[in-house]
CSV table of C-alpha atoms in Angstrom, one decimal:
chain,number,residue,atom,x,y,z
A,4,MET,CA,38.9,145.8,170.7
A,5,SER,CA,41.2,148.7,171.2
A,6,ALA,CA,41.6,151.0,168.3
A,7,SER,CA,45.0,151.1,166.6
A,8,ALA,CA,46.5,153.9,164.6
A,9,SER,CA,45.0,152.5,161.4
A,10,ILE,CA,41.5,152.3,162.8
A,11,SER,CA,39.7,155.6,162.2
A,12,SER,CA,36.3,157.2,162.4
A,13,PRO,CA,34.8,158.1,159.0
A,14,PRO,CA,36.8,160.8,157.1
A,15,ARG,CA,35.2,164.1,156.6
A,16,PRO,CA,32.5,163.7,153.9
A,17,SER,CA,33.7,165.0,150.5
A,18,LEU,CA,31.9,164.6,147.2
A,19,VAL,CA,35.0,164.4,145.1
A,20,ALA,CA,36.8,162.1,147.5
A,21,LEU,CA,34.0,159.6,147.2
A,22,THR,CA,33.2,160.0,143.5
A,23,TRP,CA,36.6,159.2,142.0
A,24,PRO,CA,37.2,155.8,143.6
A,25,LEU,CA,33.6,154.8,142.7
A,26,LEU,CA,34.2,156.0,139.1
A,27,ALA,CA,37.5,154.0,139.0
A,28,GLU,CA,35.6,150.9,140.3
A,29,LEU,CA,32.9,151.2,137.7
A,30,VAL,CA,35.4,151.6,134.8
A,31,LEU,CA,37.5,148.7,136.2
A,32,GLY,CA,34.5,146.5,136.3
A,33,MET,CA,33.6,147.2,132.6
A,34,ALA,CA,37.3,146.8,131.6
A,35,VAL,CA,37.4,143.4,133.2
A,36,GLY,CA,34.2,142.4,131.4
A,37,VAL,CA,35.8,143.4,128.1
A,38,ALA,CA,39.1,141.5,129.0
A,39,GLY,CA,37.0,138.4,129.9
A,40,LEU,CA,35.3,138.5,126.5
A,41,TRP,CA,38.6,138.8,124.8
A,42,LEU,CA,40.0,135.8,126.7
A,43,ALA,CA,36.9,133.8,125.8
A,44,SER,CA,37.3,134.8,122.1
A,45,ARG,CA,40.8,133.3,122.2
A,46,VAL,CA,39.2,129.9,123.1
A,47,SER,CA,36.6,130.1,120.3
A,48,ASP,CA,33.8,132.3,118.9
A,49,THR,CA,31.3,129.9,120.5
A,50,ALA,CA,33.0,130.4,123.8
A,51,SER,CA,32.7,134.2,123.5
A,52,GLY,CA,29.0,133.8,122.8
A,53,ALA,CA,28.6,131.5,125.8
A,54,PHE,CA,30.6,134.0,128.0
A,55,ALA,CA,28.3,136.9,126.9
A,56,LEU,CA,25.0,135.1,127.5
A,57,SER,CA,26.2,133.6,130.8
A,58,ASN,CA,27.3,136.9,132.1
A,59,HIS,CA,23.8,138.3,131.2
A,60,VAL,CA,22.3,135.7,133.5
A,61,GLN,CA,24.9,136.4,136.2
A,62,VAL,CA,24.2,140.1,136.2
A,63,SER,CA,20.5,139.5,136.5
A,64,PHE,CA,21.1,137.6,139.7
A,65,PHE,CA,23.6,140.2,141.0
A,66,LEU,CA,20.7,142.7,141.0
A,67,LEU,CA,19.3,140.7,143.9
A,68,PHE,CA,22.4,141.6,146.0
A,69,ARG,CA,21.6,145.3,145.5
A,70,ILE,CA,18.7,144.7,147.9
A,71,ILE,CA,21.2,144.4,150.7
A,72,SER,CA,24.1,146.5,149.6
A,73,MET,CA,22.0,149.5,148.6
A,74,GLY,CA,20.0,149.5,151.8
A,75,VAL,CA,23.1,148.9,154.0
A,76,SER,CA,24.9,151.8,152.4
A,77,VAL,CA,22.1,154.2,153.2
A,78,VAL,CA,21.2,153.0,156.7
A,79,ILE,CA,24.8,152.9,157.9
A,80,SER,CA,25.4,156.4,156.4
A,81,GLN,CA,22.4,157.7,158.3
A,82,ASN,CA,23.6,156.0,161.5
A,83,LEU,CA,27.0,157.5,161.2
A,84,GLY,CA,25.6,160.9,160.4
A,85,ALA,CA,23.6,160.7,163.6
A,86,GLY,CA,26.7,159.7,165.6
A,87,ASP,CA,25.4,156.2,166.3
A,88,ARG,CA,28.4,154.0,165.5
A,89,HIS,CA,26.9,151.1,167.5
A,90,SER,CA,23.8,150.8,165.3
A,91,ALA,CA,26.0,151.1,162.2
A,92,ASP,CA,28.1,148.1,163.3
A,93,LEU,CA,25.0,146.1,164.2
A,94,THR,CA,23.6,146.8,160.7
A,95,ALA,CA,26.9,145.7,159.1
A,96,ARG,CA,26.8,142.4,161.0
A,97,ALA,CA,23.2,141.8,160.0
A,98,ALA,CA,24.1,142.3,156.4
A,99,LEU,CA,26.4,139.3,156.5
A,100,GLY,CA,23.7,136.9,157.5
A,101,ALA,CA,21.4,138.2,154.9
A,102,SER,CA,24.1,138.0,152.3
A,103,THR,CA,24.8,134.4,153.2
A,104,TRP,CA,21.2,133.2,152.5
A,105,LEU,CA,20.7,135.5,149.5
A,106,GLY,CA,24.0,134.4,147.9
A,107,LEU,CA,23.4,130.7,148.6
A,108,GLY,CA,19.9,130.9,147.3
A,109,ALA,CA,21.0,132.6,144.1
A,110,ALA,CA,23.9,130.1,143.7
A,111,VAL,CA,21.6,127.0,144.1
A,112,VAL,CA,19.1,128.3,141.6
A,113,LEU,CA,21.9,129.1,139.1
A,114,ALA,CA,23.5,125.7,139.6
A,115,LEU,CA,20.3,123.7,139.4
A,116,PHE,CA,18.6,125.6,136.6
A,117,ALA,CA,21.6,126.7,134.5
A,118,THR,CA,20.2,125.2,131.2
A,119,PRO,CA,16.6,126.6,131.5
A,120,LEU,CA,18.0,130.0,132.5
A,121,LEU,CA,20.3,130.1,129.5
A,122,LYS,CA,17.4,129.1,127.2
A,123,LEU,CA,15.4,132.0,128.6
A,124,VAL,CA,18.0,134.3,127.0
A,125,ASN,CA,17.8,132.4,123.7
A,126,ALA,CA,21.2,130.6,124.0
A,127,PRO,CA,21.8,128.8,120.7
A,128,ALA,CA,22.0,125.0,120.9
A,129,GLU,CA,25.8,125.0,120.1
A,130,VAL,CA,26.5,127.4,123.0
A,131,LEU,CA,24.7,125.4,125.7
A,132,PRO,CA,27.4,122.7,126.1
A,133,LEU,CA,30.0,125.4,126.9
A,134,ALA,CA,27.7,127.8,128.8
A,135,THR,CA,26.0,125.4,131.2
A,136,PRO,CA,29.1,124.0,133.1
A,137,TYR,CA,30.5,127.6,133.1
A,138,VAL,CA,27.4,129.0,134.8
A,139,ARG,CA,27.3,126.1,137.3
A,140,ILE,CA,30.9,126.8,138.4
A,141,LEU,CA,30.2,130.6,138.3
A,142,ALA,CA,27.5,130.0,140.9
A,143,LEU,CA,30.1,129.7,143.6
A,144,ALA,CA,31.6,133.1,142.6
A,145,LEU,CA,28.1,134.5,142.7
A,146,ALA,CA,27.5,133.4,146.3
A,147,LEU,CA,30.8,135.1,147.3
A,148,ASP,CA,29.9,138.2,145.4
A,149,ALA,CA,26.9,138.7,147.8
A,150,PHE,CA,29.4,139.2,150.6
A,151,ASN,CA,31.7,141.4,148.6
A,152,ALA,CA,28.8,143.7,147.6
A,153,SER,CA,27.5,144.2,151.2
A,154,MET,CA,31.0,144.4,152.7
A,155,ALA,CA,32.1,147.0,150.2
A,156,ALA,CA,28.9,149.0,150.8
A,157,VAL,CA,29.8,149.1,154.5
A,158,MET,CA,33.3,150.4,153.7
A,159,ARG,CA,32.0,153.1,151.4
A,160,ALA,CA,29.4,154.2,154.0
A,161,HIS,CA,32.3,154.7,156.4
A,162,MET,CA,33.9,156.9,153.6
A,163,HIS,CA,36.7,154.4,153.0
A,164,ALA,CA,36.0,154.1,149.2
A,165,ARG,CA,39.7,154.1,148.3
A,166,ASP,CA,40.3,151.0,150.4
A,167,THR,CA,37.4,149.2,148.6
A,168,LEU,CA,38.9,150.3,145.2
A,169,TYR,CA,42.3,148.7,146.2
A,170,ASN,CA,40.5,145.5,147.1
A,171,MET,CA,38.7,145.5,143.7
A,172,LEU,CA,42.0,146.1,141.9
A,173,ALA,CA,43.6,143.2,143.7
A,174,MET,CA,40.6,140.9,143.2
A,175,HIS,CA,40.1,141.6,139.5
A,176,GLY,CA,43.9,141.5,138.9
A,177,LEU,CA,44.0,138.0,140.5
A,178,HIS,CA,41.0,136.9,138.5
A,179,LEU,CA,42.6,137.9,135.1
A,180,ALA,CA,46.0,136.5,136.1
A,181,LEU,CA,44.5,133.1,137.0
A,182,SER,CA,42.2,133.1,134.0
A,183,MET,CA,45.2,133.5,131.7
A,184,LEU,CA,46.8,130.5,133.4
A,185,LEU,CA,43.8,128.2,133.5
A,186,MET,CA,41.8,129.0,130.3
A,187,PRO,CA,44.3,127.5,127.8
A,188,SER,CA,43.7,124.1,129.4
A,189,MET,CA,40.2,124.5,131.0
A,190,GLY,CA,38.4,126.9,128.6
A,191,LEU,CA,35.6,128.9,130.1
A,192,ALA,CA,35.6,126.7,133.2
A,193,GLY,CA,39.0,128.1,134.0
A,194,TYR,CA,37.6,131.6,134.0
A,195,ALA,CA,34.8,130.6,136.4
A,196,VAL,CA,37.3,128.9,138.7
A,197,ALA,CA,39.5,132.0,138.7
A,198,ALA,CA,36.4,134.1,139.5
A,199,ALA,CA,35.6,131.9,142.5
A,200,VAL,CA,39.1,132.1,143.9
A,201,SER,CA,39.4,135.9,143.3
A,202,ARG,CA,36.0,136.5,145.0
A,203,ALA,CA,37.1,134.4,148.0
A,204,PHE,CA,40.2,136.6,148.1
A,205,GLY,CA,38.0,139.7,148.0
A,206,VAL,CA,36.0,138.5,151.0
A,207,GLY,CA,39.2,137.9,152.9
A,208,PHE,CA,40.5,141.3,152.0
A,209,HIS,CA,37.3,142.9,153.1
A,210,LEU,CA,37.5,141.1,156.5
A,211,PHE,CA,41.0,142.5,156.9
A,212,LEU,CA,39.8,146.0,156.0
A,213,TRP,CA,36.8,145.7,158.5
A,214,ARG,CA,39.3,144.8,161.2
A,215,TRP,CA,42.0,147.3,160.3
A,216,ARG,CA,39.9,150.4,159.4
A,217,LEU,CA,36.6,149.8,161.4
A,218,ALA,CA,37.7,147.7,164.4
A,219,LEU,CA,34.8,145.4,163.3
A,220,VAL,CA,35.3,141.6,163.6
A,221,PRO,CA,32.2,139.5,162.7
A,222,HIS,CA,31.1,136.8,165.2
A,223,ALA,CA,30.5,133.3,163.9
A,224,ALA,CA,26.7,133.7,164.3
A,225,ASP,CA,26.7,136.8,162.1
A,226,TRP,CA,27.4,134.7,159.0
A,227,TRP,CA,24.1,132.7,159.2
A,228,ARG,CA,21.7,134.5,161.6
A,229,VAL,CA,19.0,136.6,159.9
A,230,GLN,CA,18.2,139.6,162.1
A,231,TRP,CA,14.9,140.9,160.7
A,232,ARG,CA,14.6,143.8,163.2
A,233,LEU,CA,18.0,145.2,162.0
A,234,LEU,CA,17.3,144.4,158.4
A,235,ALA,CA,13.9,146.2,158.3
A,236,PRO,CA,15.2,149.6,157.5
A,237,VAL,CA,17.7,148.1,155.1
A,238,LEU,CA,14.9,146.3,153.2
A,239,HIS,CA,12.8,149.5,153.3
A,240,ILE,CA,15.5,151.1,151.1
A,241,GLY,CA,16.8,148.1,149.2
A,242,LEU,CA,13.6,146.4,148.0
A,243,PRO,CA,12.2,149.4,146.2
A,244,GLY,CA,15.6,150.2,144.7
A,245,ALA,CA,16.1,146.6,143.4
A,246,ALA,CA,12.5,146.7,142.0
A,247,GLU,CA,13.3,149.8,140.1
A,248,ASN,CA,16.5,148.3,138.7
A,249,ILE,CA,14.7,145.1,137.7
A,250,ALA,CA,11.9,147.1,136.0
A,251,TYR,CA,14.4,149.1,134.0
A,252,ARG,CA,16.2,145.9,132.9
A,253,LEU,CA,12.9,144.3,131.8
A,254,ALA,CA,11.9,147.4,129.8
A,255,LEU,CA,15.3,147.5,128.2
A,256,MET,CA,14.9,143.9,127.2
A,257,VAL,CA,11.7,144.8,125.4
A,258,THR,CA,13.5,147.5,123.4
A,259,ILE,CA,16.3,145.1,122.6
A,260,ALA,CA,13.8,142.6,121.3
A,261,LEU,CA,12.3,145.4,119.1
A,262,ALA,CA,15.8,146.2,117.8
A,263,ALA,CA,16.3,142.5,117.0
A,264,SER,CA,13.0,142.5,115.1
A,265,MET,CA,14.4,145.2,112.9
A,266,GLY,CA,17.2,143.0,111.5
A,267,THR,CA,20.8,142.0,112.1
A,268,HIS,CA,22.2,145.4,111.2
A,269,ALA,CA,19.9,147.2,113.7
A,270,LEU,CA,20.7,144.7,116.5
A,271,ALA,CA,24.4,145.2,115.9
A,272,THR,CA,24.1,149.0,115.8
A,273,HIS,CA,22.1,148.9,119.1
A,274,SER,CA,24.7,146.6,120.7
A,275,TYR,CA,27.7,148.7,119.7
A,276,THR,CA,26.1,152.0,120.7
A,277,MET,CA,25.0,150.7,124.0
A,278,GLN,CA,28.5,149.6,124.8
A,279,LEU,CA,29.7,153.2,124.3
A,280,MET,CA,26.8,154.5,126.3
A,281,TYR,CA,27.8,152.4,129.3
A,282,PHE,CA,31.2,154.2,129.3
A,283,ILE,CA,29.4,157.6,128.9
A,284,LEU,CA,27.1,157.1,131.9
A,285,VAL,CA,29.8,155.9,134.5
A,286,PHE,CA,30.5,159.4,135.8
A,287,GLY,CA,26.7,160.0,136.4
A,288,LEU,CA,26.6,156.6,138.2
A,289,ALA,CA,29.6,157.4,140.4
A,290,ILE,CA,28.4,160.8,141.4
A,291,GLY,CA,24.9,159.4,142.1
A,292,PHE,CA,26.3,156.7,144.4
A,293,ALA,CA,28.5,159.2,146.2
A,294,SER,CA,25.6,161.6,146.6
A,295,GLU,CA,23.5,158.7,148.1
A,296,ILE,CA,26.1,158.1,150.8
A,297,LEU,CA,26.6,161.8,151.6
A,298,VAL,CA,22.9,162.7,151.7
A,299,GLY,CA,22.3,159.7,154.0
A,300,TYR,CA,25.1,161.1,156.3
A,301,LEU,CA,23.6,164.6,156.3
A,302,VAL,CA,20.0,163.4,156.8
A,303,GLY,CA,21.3,161.3,159.8
A,304,ALA,CA,22.9,164.5,161.1
A,305,ARG,CA,19.7,166.4,160.6
A,306,GLN,CA,21.4,168.8,158.2
A,307,LEU,CA,18.6,168.9,155.6
A,308,HIS,CA,19.6,172.2,154.1
A,309,ALA,CA,23.1,170.9,153.6
A,310,ALA,CA,21.7,167.8,151.9
A,311,HIS,CA,19.6,170.0,149.5
A,312,ALA,CA,22.7,172.0,148.7
A,313,LEU,CA,24.8,168.9,148.1
A,314,VAL,CA,22.3,167.5,145.5
A,315,ARG,CA,22.4,170.8,143.7
A,316,LYS,CA,26.2,170.7,143.6
A,317,SER,CA,26.1,167.0,142.5
A,318,LEU,CA,23.8,167.9,139.7
A,319,ARG,CA,26.0,170.7,138.5
A,320,TYR,CA,29.1,168.5,138.4
A,321,GLY,CA,27.1,165.6,136.9
A,322,LEU,CA,25.4,167.6,134.1
A,323,VAL,CA,28.6,169.3,133.0
A,324,VAL,CA,30.8,166.2,133.0
A,325,SER,CA,28.3,163.7,131.7
A,326,THR,CA,27.1,165.9,128.9
A,327,GLY,CA,30.7,166.8,128.0
A,328,ILE,CA,31.6,163.1,127.7
A,329,ALA,CA,28.5,162.4,125.6
A,330,LEU,CA,29.4,165.3,123.3
A,331,LEU,CA,32.9,164.0,122.9
A,332,ALA,CA,31.6,160.6,122.1
A,333,ALA,CA,29.3,162.0,119.5
A,334,LEU,CA,32.0,164.0,117.9
A,335,SER,CA,34.2,160.9,117.8
A,336,GLY,CA,31.4,158.6,116.8
A,337,PRO,CA,32.6,157.5,113.4
A,338,TRP,CA,36.2,156.8,114.7
A,339,LEU,CA,34.9,155.0,117.8
A,340,MET,CA,32.5,152.8,115.8
A,341,ARG,CA,35.3,151.7,113.5
A,342,ARG,CA,36.8,150.0,116.5
A,343,PHE,CA,33.8,147.7,116.4
A,344,THR,CA,32.9,147.4,112.7
A,345,GLN,CA,33.8,148.5,109.2
A,346,ASP,CA,30.2,148.5,108.0
A,347,GLU,CA,29.5,152.1,106.9
A,348,ALA,CA,25.7,151.8,107.3
A,349,ILE,CA,26.1,150.7,111.0
A,350,ILE,CA,28.7,153.4,111.6
A,351,SER,CA,26.4,156.1,110.1
A,352,GLN,CA,23.3,155.1,112.1
A,353,ALA,CA,25.3,154.6,115.3
A,354,SER,CA,26.7,158.1,114.9
A,355,THR,CA,23.2,159.5,114.7
A,356,LEU,CA,22.2,157.6,117.9
A,357,LEU,CA,25.2,159.1,119.7
A,358,TRP,CA,24.0,162.6,118.9
A,359,ILE,CA,20.6,161.7,120.4
A,360,THR,CA,22.6,160.5,123.4
A,361,VAL,CA,23.9,164.0,123.9
A,362,LEU,CA,20.3,165.1,124.6
A,363,LEU,CA,19.6,161.9,126.6
A,364,GLU,CA,22.5,162.1,129.0
A,365,PRO,CA,21.4,165.2,131.0
A,366,GLY,CA,18.1,163.6,131.7
A,367,ARG,CA,19.8,160.4,132.9
A,368,THR,CA,22.0,162.5,135.2
A,369,PHE,CA,19.0,163.9,136.9
A,370,ASN,CA,17.8,160.4,137.5
A,371,LEU,CA,21.1,159.0,138.8
A,372,VAL,CA,21.7,161.8,141.2
A,373,VAL,CA,18.2,162.7,142.5
A,374,ILE,CA,16.8,159.1,142.7
A,375,ASN,CA,19.8,158.1,144.8
A,376,ALA,CA,19.4,161.2,147.0
A,377,LEU,CA,15.7,160.5,147.5
A,378,ARG,CA,16.5,157.0,148.5
A,379,ALA,CA,19.1,158.2,151.0
A,380,THR,CA,16.4,160.4,152.8
A,381,GLY,CA,14.2,157.3,153.2
A,382,ASP,CA,11.9,158.3,150.3
A,383,ALA,CA,12.5,155.0,148.5
A,384,ARG,CA,9.0,154.2,147.1
A,385,PHE,CA,8.2,157.3,145.1
A,386,PRO,CA,11.1,156.7,142.5
A,387,VAL,CA,9.8,153.1,141.9
A,388,VAL,CA,6.1,154.0,141.4
A,389,ALA,CA,6.9,157.0,139.2
A,390,GLY,CA,9.8,155.3,137.5
A,391,ILE,CA,8.0,152.1,136.5
A,392,ALA,CA,5.1,154.0,134.9
A,393,SER,CA,7.6,155.9,132.7
A,394,MET,CA,9.6,152.8,131.9
A,395,VAL,CA,6.5,150.9,130.7
A,396,PHE,CA,4.7,153.6,128.8
A,397,VAL,CA,7.4,156.0,127.7
A,398,MET,CA,10.5,153.8,127.3
A,399,ALA,CA,9.0,150.4,126.2
A,400,GLY,CA,5.7,151.8,124.7
A,401,GLY,CA,7.4,154.8,123.1
A,402,ALA,CA,10.1,152.6,121.5
A,403,TRP,CA,7.3,150.4,120.0
A,404,LEU,CA,5.3,153.3,118.8
A,405,LEU,CA,8.1,155.4,117.3
A,406,GLY,CA,10.4,152.5,116.3
A,407,SER,CA,8.0,150.0,114.9
A,408,VAL,CA,4.6,151.6,114.3
A,409,MET,CA,5.9,155.0,112.9
A,410,GLY,CA,8.8,153.3,111.2
A,411,LEU,CA,11.6,155.4,112.7
A,412,GLY,CA,13.7,152.3,113.6
A,413,LEU,CA,16.5,152.7,116.1
A,414,VAL,CA,16.2,156.5,116.0
A,415,GLY,CA,12.7,156.1,117.4
A,416,VAL,CA,14.0,153.7,120.1
A,417,TRP,CA,16.6,156.2,121.1
A,418,ILE,CA,14.1,159.1,121.2
A,419,ALA,CA,12.0,156.9,123.6
A,420,TYR,CA,15.1,156.3,125.7
A,421,ALA,CA,15.7,160.0,125.9
A,422,ALA,CA,12.1,160.8,126.6
A,423,ASP,CA,12.0,158.3,129.5
A,424,GLU,CA,15.1,159.7,131.1
A,425,TRP,CA,13.8,163.2,130.9
A,426,VAL,CA,10.3,162.3,132.1
A,427,ARG,CA,11.6,160.4,135.1
A,428,GLY,CA,14.4,163.0,135.7
A,429,LEU,CA,12.1,166.0,135.8
A,430,THR,CA,9.6,164.1,137.9
A,431,MET,CA,12.3,163.3,140.5
A,432,CYS,CA,13.6,166.8,140.4
A,433,ALA,CA,10.1,168.2,141.1
A,434,ARG,CA,9.9,165.8,144.0
A,435,TRP,CA,13.2,167.0,145.4
A,436,TRP,CA,12.7,170.8,144.8
A,437,ARG,CA,9.2,170.7,146.3
A,438,ARG,CA,10.6,169.1,149.4
A,439,GLY,CA,8.5,166.0,149.0
A,440,TRP,CA,11.3,164.0,150.6
A,441,VAL,CA,11.2,166.0,153.9
A,442,PRO,CA,8.5,163.8,155.6
A,443,ALA,CA,10.6,160.7,154.8
A,444,ALA,CA,13.7,162.4,156.3
A,445,ARG,CA,11.8,163.2,159.4
A,446,ALA,CA,10.6,159.6,159.7
A,447,THR,CA,14.2,158.6,159.4
A,448,HIS,CA,15.1,161.0,162.3
A,449,ARG,CA,12.4,159.4,164.5
A,450,ARG,CA,13.8,155.9,163.7
A,451,LEU,CA,17.3,157.0,164.6
A,452,THR,CA,16.2,158.6,167.8
A,453,ARG,CA,14.3,155.4,168.8
A,454,GLN,CA,17.5,153.4,168.0
A,455,ARG,CA,19.6,155.5,170.3
A,456,ALA,CA,17.1,155.4,173.1
A,457,GLU,CA,16.9,151.6,172.9
A,458,ALA,CA,20.7,151.3,172.9
A,459,ALA,CA,20.9,153.6,175.9
A,460,SER,CA,18.3,151.7,177.9
């Protein structure tokens, strides 16, 4: 295909230019979740409970799609940095076939085992009649989300993060508009149908962006063929990354169970504080994802000193902004908590937890930036091995010891959260500063050189 004026090579890499669209996407995603919960609450309190539990199941499955999207983002960034657009396009095409089977597999499991999965998250008996059909319809949207995750990762790796943001704005806007039309008559099922339609729109929009921006048009076989040779480097990055995310989620569930054992007030306090923490951490997440793409690009270009300097710059920005947001949230704690509850005991304890979060957030920023940077160099296994040990013994074990055994309650749980973030963060920083990632970066160079030689032969 001949390139048109709209088709362009990747823009010049810029940390700020990549970070702000990613930040907007993350905030948008959380805002849509809040809006969905509000729409469900207008149906009934039972519907809002069904919505929350069902989305918990959906998010757990969505972590599987990170196997492909995470790996694709890094591998394509490395290829583009090395000037190998041909291999980048082959990887993008291979991601479609993998997304098809991963999405279909997740959708089939969700549709067939909706009730057992909901029971795993302790769905009350009165919630199941609403949640089960909702989850089964949502399975179609989940299958389409597999494509959106990988196709968006390709666009971001090409530095077209703003285009992906526009797609997400249109997709989520369509979802909410259709939900408001359908939910009065269909209840939660209307929200799920709207989700499926909007995700199909998102796939179509991504196909348009691929053609317009990247001159990339998938072949029919790309949608079903699994190309293991091309997917090997993707899985090398994606599988350890997904394992780390799953391990964190499991450790977090242990601490939530501990909070639940402390009583209704403790569980409510934990829930409200965590909701605020999600908004606090979004900047760290965004700058971490942006750093991953840019470090992959620089490693592919063999600019290892520039990659090292970029991580230092990302950490400076991340530490200042994330800690500042956490401090602002702590200072505003009582006012923010009154948006959720009027219970003074909950407000007081949550305010204390937010001050601990001010100490926690710098440690989390080290993790979000440096782990993503390590992954982008090809050093994907170290963060998993070191991370899981800390999650099990410091986060889950520490929460049990401090919160339950020593009787510190939620304060003990939050201290364990902070300790885990700092232990992992300092461990990852030591790995980066001691250049433990350099052998992995050199192995990446050798792989990229072999790819170019094979393409030329």
